[in-house]
Short mmCIF file of C-alpha atoms and ligand atoms in Angstrom, two decimals:
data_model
loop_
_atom_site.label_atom_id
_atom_site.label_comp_id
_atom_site.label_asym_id
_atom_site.label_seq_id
_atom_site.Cartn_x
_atom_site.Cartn_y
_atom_site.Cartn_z
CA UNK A 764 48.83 118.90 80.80
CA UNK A 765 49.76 117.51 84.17
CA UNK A 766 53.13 117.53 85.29
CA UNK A 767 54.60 113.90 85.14
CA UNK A 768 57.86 115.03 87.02
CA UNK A 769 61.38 112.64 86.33
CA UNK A 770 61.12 110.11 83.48
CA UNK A 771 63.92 108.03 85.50
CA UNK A 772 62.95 107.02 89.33
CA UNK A 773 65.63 104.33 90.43
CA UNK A 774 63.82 105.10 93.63
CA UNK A 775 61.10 102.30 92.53
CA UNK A 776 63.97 99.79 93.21
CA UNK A 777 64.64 101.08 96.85
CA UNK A 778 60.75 101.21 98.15
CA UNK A 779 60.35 98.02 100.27
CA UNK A 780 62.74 95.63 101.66
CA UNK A 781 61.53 93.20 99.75
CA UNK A 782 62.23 95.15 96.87
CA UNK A 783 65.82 96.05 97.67
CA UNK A 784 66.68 92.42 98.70
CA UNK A 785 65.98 90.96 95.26
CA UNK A 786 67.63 93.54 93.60
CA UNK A 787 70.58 93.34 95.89
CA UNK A 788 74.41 92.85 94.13
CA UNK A 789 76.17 91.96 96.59
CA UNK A 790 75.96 89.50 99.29
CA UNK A 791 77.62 87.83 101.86
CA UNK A 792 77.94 84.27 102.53
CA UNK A 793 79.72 82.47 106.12
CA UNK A 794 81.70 80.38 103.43
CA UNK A 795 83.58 83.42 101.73
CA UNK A 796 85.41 84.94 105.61
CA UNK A 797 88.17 83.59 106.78
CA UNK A 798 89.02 84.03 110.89
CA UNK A 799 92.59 84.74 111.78
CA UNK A 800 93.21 83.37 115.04
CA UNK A 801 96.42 84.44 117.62
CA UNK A 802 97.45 81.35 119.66
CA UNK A 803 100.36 82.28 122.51
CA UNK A 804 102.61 79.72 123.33
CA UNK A 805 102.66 78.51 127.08
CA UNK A 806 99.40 81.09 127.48
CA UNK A 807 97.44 79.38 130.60
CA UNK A 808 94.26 80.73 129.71
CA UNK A 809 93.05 83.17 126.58
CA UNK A 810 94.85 86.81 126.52
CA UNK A 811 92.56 89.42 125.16
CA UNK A 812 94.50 91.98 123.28
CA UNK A 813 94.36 95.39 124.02
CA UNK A 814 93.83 97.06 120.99
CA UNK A 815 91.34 94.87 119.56
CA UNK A 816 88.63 94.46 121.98
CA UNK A 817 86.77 91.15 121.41
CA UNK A 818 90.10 89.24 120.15
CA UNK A 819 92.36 87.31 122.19
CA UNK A 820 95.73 85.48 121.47
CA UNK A 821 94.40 81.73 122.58
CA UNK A 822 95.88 79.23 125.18
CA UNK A 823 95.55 75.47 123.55
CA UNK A 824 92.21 74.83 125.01
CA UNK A 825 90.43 78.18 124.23
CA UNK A 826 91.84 78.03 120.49
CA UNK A 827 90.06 74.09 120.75
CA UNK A 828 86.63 75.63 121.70
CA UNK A 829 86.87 78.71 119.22
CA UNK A 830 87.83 76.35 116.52
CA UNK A 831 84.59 74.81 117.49
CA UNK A 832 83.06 77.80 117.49
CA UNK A 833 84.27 78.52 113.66
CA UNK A 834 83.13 75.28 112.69
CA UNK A 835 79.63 75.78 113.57
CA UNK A 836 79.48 79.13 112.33
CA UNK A 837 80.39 78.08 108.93
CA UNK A 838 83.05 80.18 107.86
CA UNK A 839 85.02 79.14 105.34
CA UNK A 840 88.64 79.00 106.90
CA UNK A 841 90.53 79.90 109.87
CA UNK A 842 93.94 81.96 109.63
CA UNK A 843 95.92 80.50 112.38
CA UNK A 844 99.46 82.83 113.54
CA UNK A 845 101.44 81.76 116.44
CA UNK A 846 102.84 84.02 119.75
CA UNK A 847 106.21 82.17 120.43
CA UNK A 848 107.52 82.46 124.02
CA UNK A 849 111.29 82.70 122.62
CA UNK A 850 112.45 84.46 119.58
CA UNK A 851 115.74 84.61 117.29
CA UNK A 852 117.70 85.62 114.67
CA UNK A 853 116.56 83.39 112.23
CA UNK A 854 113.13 82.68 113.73
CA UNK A 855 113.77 79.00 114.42
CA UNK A 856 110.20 78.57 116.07
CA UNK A 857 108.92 79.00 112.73
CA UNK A 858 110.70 75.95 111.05
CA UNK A 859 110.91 73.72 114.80
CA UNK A 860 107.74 71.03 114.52
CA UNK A 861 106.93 71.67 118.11
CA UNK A 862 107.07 75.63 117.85
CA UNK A 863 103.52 76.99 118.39
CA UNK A 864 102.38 77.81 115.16
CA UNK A 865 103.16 73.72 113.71
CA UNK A 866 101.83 72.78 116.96
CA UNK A 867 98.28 74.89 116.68
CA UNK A 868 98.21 73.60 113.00
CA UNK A 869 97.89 70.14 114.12
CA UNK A 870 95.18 70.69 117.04
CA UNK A 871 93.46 72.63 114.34
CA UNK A 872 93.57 70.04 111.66
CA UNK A 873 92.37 67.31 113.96
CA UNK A 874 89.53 69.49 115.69
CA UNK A 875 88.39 70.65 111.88
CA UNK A 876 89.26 67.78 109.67
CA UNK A 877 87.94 69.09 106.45
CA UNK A 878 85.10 71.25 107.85
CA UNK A 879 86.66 74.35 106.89
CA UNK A 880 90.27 75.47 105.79
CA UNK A 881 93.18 75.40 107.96
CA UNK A 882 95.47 78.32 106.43
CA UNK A 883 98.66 79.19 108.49
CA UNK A 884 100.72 82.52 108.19
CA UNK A 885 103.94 81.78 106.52
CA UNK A 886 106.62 84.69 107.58
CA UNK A 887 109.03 84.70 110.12
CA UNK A 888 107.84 88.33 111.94
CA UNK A 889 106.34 86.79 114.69
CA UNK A 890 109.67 84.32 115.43
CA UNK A 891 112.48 86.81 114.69
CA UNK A 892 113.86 88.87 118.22
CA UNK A 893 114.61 91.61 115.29
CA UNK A 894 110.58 91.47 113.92
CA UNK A 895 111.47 91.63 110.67
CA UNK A 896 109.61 89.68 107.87
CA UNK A 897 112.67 87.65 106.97
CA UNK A 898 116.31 87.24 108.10
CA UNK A 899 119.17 90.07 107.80
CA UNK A 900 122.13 90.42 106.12
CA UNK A 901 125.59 91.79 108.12
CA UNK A 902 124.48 95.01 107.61
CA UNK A 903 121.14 94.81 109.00
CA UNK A 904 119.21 95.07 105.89
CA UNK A 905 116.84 91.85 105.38
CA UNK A 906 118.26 89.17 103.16
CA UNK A 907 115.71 88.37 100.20
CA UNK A 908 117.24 84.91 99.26
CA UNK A 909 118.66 83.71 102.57
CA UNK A 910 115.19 84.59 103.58
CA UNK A 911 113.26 81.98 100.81
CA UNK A 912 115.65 79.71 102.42
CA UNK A 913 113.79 79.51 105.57
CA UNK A 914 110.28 80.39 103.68
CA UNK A 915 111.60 76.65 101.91
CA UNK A 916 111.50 74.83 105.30
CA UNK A 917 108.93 76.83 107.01
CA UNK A 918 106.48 75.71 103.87
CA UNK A 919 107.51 72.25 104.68
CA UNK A 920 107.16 72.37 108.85
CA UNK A 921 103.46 73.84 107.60
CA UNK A 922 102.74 71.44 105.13
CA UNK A 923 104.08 68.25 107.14
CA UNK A 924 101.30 69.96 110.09
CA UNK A 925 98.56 69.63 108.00
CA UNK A 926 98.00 73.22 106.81
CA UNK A 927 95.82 73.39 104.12
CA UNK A 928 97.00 76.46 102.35
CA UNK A 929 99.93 78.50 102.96
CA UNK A 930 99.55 82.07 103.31
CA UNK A 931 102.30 83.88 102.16
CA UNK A 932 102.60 87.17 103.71
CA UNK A 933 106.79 88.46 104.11
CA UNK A 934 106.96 90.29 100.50
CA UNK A 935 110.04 88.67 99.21
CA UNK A 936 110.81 88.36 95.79
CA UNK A 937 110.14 85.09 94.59
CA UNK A 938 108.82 83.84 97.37
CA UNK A 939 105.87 82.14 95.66
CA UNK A 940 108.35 80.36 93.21
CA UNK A 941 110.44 79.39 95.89
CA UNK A 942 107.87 77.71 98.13
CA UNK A 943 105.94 75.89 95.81
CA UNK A 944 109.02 74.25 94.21
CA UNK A 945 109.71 73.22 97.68
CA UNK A 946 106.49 71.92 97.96
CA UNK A 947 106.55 70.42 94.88
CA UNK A 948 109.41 68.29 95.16
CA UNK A 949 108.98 67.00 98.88
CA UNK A 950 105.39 65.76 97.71
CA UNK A 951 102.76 68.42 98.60
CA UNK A 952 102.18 69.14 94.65
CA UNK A 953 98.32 69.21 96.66
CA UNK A 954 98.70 72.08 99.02
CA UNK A 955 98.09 75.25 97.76
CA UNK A 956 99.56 78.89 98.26
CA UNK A 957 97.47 82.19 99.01
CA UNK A 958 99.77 84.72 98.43
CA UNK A 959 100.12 88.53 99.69
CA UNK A 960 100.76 89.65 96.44
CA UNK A 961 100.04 93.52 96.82
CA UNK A 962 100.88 94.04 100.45
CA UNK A 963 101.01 97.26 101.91
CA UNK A 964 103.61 99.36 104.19
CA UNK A 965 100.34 99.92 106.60
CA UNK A 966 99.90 101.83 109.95
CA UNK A 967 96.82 99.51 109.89
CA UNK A 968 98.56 97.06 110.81
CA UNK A 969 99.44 98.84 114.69
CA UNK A 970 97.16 96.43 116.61
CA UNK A 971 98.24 93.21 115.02
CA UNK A 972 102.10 94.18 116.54
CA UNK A 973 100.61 93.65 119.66
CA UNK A 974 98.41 90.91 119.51
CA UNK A 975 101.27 88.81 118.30
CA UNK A 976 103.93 90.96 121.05
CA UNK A 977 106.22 92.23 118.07
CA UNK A 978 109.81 93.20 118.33
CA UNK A 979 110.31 95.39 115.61
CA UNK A 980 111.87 98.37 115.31
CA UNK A 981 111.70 100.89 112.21
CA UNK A 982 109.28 99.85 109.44
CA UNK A 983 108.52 96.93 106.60
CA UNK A 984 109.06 99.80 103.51
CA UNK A 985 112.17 98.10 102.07
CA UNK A 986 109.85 94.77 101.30
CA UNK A 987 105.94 96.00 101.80
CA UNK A 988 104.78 98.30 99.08
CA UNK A 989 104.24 102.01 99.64
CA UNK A 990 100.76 103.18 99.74
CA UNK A 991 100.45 105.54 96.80
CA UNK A 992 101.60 102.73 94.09
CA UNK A 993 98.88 101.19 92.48
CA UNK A 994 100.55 99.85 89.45
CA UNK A 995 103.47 98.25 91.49
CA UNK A 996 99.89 96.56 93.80
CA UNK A 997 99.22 95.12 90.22
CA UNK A 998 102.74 93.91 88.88
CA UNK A 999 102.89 92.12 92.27
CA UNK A 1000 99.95 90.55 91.21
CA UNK A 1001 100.53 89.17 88.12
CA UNK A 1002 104.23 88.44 89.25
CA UNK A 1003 102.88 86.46 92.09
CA UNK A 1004 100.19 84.26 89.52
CA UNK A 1005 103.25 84.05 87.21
CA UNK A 1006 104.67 82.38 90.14
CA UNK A 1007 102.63 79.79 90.83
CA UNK A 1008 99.84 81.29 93.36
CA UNK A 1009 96.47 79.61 93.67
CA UNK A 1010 94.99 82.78 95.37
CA UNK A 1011 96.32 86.25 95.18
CA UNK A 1012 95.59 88.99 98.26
CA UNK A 1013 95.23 92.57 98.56
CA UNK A 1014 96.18 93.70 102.49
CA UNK A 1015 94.62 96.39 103.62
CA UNK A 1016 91.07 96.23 102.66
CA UNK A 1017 89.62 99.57 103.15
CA UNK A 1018 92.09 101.52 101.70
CA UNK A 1019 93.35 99.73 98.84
CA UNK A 1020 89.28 98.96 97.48
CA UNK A 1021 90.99 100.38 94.08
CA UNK A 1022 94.06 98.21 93.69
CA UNK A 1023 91.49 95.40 94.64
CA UNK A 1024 89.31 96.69 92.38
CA UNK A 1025 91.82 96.41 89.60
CA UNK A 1026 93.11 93.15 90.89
CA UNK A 1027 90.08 91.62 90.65
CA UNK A 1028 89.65 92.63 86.76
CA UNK A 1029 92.78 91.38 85.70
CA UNK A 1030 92.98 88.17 87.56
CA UNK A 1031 92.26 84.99 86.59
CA UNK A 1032 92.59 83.33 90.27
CA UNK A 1033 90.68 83.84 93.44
CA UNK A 1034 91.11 87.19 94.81
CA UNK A 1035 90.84 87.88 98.05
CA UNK A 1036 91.53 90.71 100.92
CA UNK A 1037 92.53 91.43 104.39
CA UNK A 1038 90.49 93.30 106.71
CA UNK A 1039 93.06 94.52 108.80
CA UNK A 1040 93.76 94.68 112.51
CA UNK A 1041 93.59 98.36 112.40
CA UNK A 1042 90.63 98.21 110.22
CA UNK A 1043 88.82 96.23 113.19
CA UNK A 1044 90.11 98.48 116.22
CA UNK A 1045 88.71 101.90 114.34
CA UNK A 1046 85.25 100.52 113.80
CA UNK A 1047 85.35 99.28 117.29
CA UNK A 1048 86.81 102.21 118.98
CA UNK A 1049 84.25 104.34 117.35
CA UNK A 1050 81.29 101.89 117.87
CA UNK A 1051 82.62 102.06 121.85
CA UNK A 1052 82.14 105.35 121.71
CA UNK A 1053 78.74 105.38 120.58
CA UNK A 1054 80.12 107.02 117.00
CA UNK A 1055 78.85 104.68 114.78
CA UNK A 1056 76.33 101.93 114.70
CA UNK A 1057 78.49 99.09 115.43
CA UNK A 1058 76.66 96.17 113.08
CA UNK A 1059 75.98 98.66 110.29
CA UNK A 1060 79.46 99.56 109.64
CA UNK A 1061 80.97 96.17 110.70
CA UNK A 1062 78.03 94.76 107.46
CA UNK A 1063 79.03 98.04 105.44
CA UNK A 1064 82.72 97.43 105.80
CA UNK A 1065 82.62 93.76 104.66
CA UNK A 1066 79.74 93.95 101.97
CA UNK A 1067 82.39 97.04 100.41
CA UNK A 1068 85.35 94.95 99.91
CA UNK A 1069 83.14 92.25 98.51
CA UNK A 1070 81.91 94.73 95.62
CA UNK A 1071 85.35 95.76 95.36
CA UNK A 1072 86.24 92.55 93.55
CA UNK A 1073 87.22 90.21 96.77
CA UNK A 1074 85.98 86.59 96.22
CA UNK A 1075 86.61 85.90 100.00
CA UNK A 1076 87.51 88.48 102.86
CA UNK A 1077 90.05 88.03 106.24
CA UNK A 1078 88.11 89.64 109.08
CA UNK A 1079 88.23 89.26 112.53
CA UNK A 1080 84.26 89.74 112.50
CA UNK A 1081 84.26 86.81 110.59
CA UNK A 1082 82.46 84.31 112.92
CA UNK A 1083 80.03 87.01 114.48
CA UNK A 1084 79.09 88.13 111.06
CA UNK A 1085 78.23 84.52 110.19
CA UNK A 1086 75.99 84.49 113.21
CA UNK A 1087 74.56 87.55 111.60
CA UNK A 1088 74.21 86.07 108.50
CA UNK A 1089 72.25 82.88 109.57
CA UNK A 1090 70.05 85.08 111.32
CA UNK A 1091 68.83 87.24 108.52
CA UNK A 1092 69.23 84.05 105.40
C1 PBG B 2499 103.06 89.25 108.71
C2 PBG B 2499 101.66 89.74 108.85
C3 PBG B 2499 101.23 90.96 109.36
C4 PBG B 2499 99.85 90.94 109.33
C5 PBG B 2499 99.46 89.70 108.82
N1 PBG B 2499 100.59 88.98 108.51
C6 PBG B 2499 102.00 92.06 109.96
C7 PBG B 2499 102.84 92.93 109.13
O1 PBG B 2499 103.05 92.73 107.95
O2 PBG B 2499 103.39 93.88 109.72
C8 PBG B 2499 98.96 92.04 109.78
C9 PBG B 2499 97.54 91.66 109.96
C10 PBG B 2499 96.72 92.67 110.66
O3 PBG B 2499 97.14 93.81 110.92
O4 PBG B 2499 95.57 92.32 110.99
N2 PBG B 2499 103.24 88.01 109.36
#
């Protein structure tokens, strides 16, 4: 009798790329990444940052032709966070209609209409001189519910730009509550909220402190959740749906795939995740190098937080995969 060797050969599935495209699981789509775009108030001309080679906090008319850009790549939204030229203790850029990130909202909104989504960042980091994620009490620590305060009116100053969703990212309690009863009652019942729910205290996030020129000093631990807690990644969750959230968002990516993972089981809204600034500079830093095969892992990052569980993904590949994308479809 002739040896027949395994019974099982999954290998039959893998033999032609024909064969392993129809039997693919997961796939990427243009309409599922969302850009985040830097835009510097007063900037003359685009600044690229440092750290993340290929990204650059825009100047009003280079933001106008990569919105352009976005458009006709067909991504699904744009995250849009503003560089103020003056900061201060309560971060009154963020709530001022003519501080950068309102005015960027606008130009964004009329460029885009309703081609894709116009999303804004809604914390106060980037217009606080102290950095932090909210304002501070006497004693220096941050102040939770003076801080909803401002997330109140900042929701509004977004809303009354034309932002399309709000993207809540400072980790305060009831933050989600707070803002959409705001919204509710000033008559944006319509504009949804995409909330941060399990964000992490993340070294990943190094770059991103200087592409928007951050002042901080110390770390976000008292508000952003410590890396090993998974559970606590959930109960934000849940607390955060509770709360009213249309979308619910895990932040990092690559190192949270579990709590995403999770997320996505339980959930019952959109869930979606952050590819990090960090996350970006490694793979590009190595690909510079000649470490790693730049596409490949840029494809093999994004494609892995899809199977994870996230319905749509933040990445500042976003528009150059899309190219990608149309090329191959
Ligand atoms: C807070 C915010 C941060 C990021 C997005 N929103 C910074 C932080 O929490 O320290 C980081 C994004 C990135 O690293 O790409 N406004």
């Amino acid at each position: 009798m002739t040896h027949r060797g395994p019974a099982v050969r999954p290998r039959r599935l893998r033999s032609t790329p024909a064969m392993r495209r129809l039997v693919g699981e997961t796939r990427l789509h243009p309409a599922e990444l969302v850009l985040p775009m830097f835009v510097r108030e007063g900037a003359a001309e685009a600044v690229p940052i440092t750290s993340m080679p290929g990204v650059s906090q825009h100047s009003l008319d280079s933001f106008r032709r990569a919105l352009v850009d976005a458009a006709s790549a067909g991504i699904g939204g744009v995250m849009l966070f503003g560089v103020p030229s003056v900061r201060d203790a309560e971060g009154s850029g963020a709530t001022d209609p003519d501080g950068i990130l309102n005015v960027a909202t606008r130009i964004a909104v009329q460029e885009l209409g309703d081609a894709l989504v116009v999303q804004t960042d809604l914390c106060l980091d980037e217009f606080t001189d102290h950095g932090h994620c909210g304002v501070l009490a006497a004693d220096g620590s941050v102040d939770n519910d003076a801080t909803l305060e401002r997330y109140r009116d900042m929701a509004i100053a977004q809303a009354e730009s034309g932002s399309q969703l709000l993207g809540l990212s400072g980790m305060m309690d009831g933050q989600v509550a707070g803002v959409r009863d705001v919204l509710d009652g000033r008559g944006f019942g319509g504009t949804p909220i995409l909330a941060y729910a399990a964000k992490y205290a993340s070294a990943f996030y190094g770059p991103f402190r200087e592409a928007v020129q951050s002042t901080l000093v110390g770390d976000r631990r008292t508000y952003q959740l410590d890396p090993g807690n998974a559970r606590e990644g959930i109960r934000e969750t849940i607390l955060d749906a509770a709360e009213g959230a249309d979308i619910v968002m895990v932040k990092p990516a690559m190192s949270y795939l579990d709590v995403l993972a999770s997320a996505a089981d339980i959930s019952e809204i959109p869930v979606w995740a952050y590819q990090v600034s960090g996350e970006y500079a490694m793979i590009e830093a190595a690909a510079a190098n000649g470490w790693i095969d730049r596409r490949r892992a840029i494809e093999e990052s994004v494609v892995s937080i899809r199977r994870a569980g996230a319905d749509a993904v933040l990445t500042y590949w976003a528009q150059e995969l899309a190219g990608w994308l149309r090329e191959t479809a």
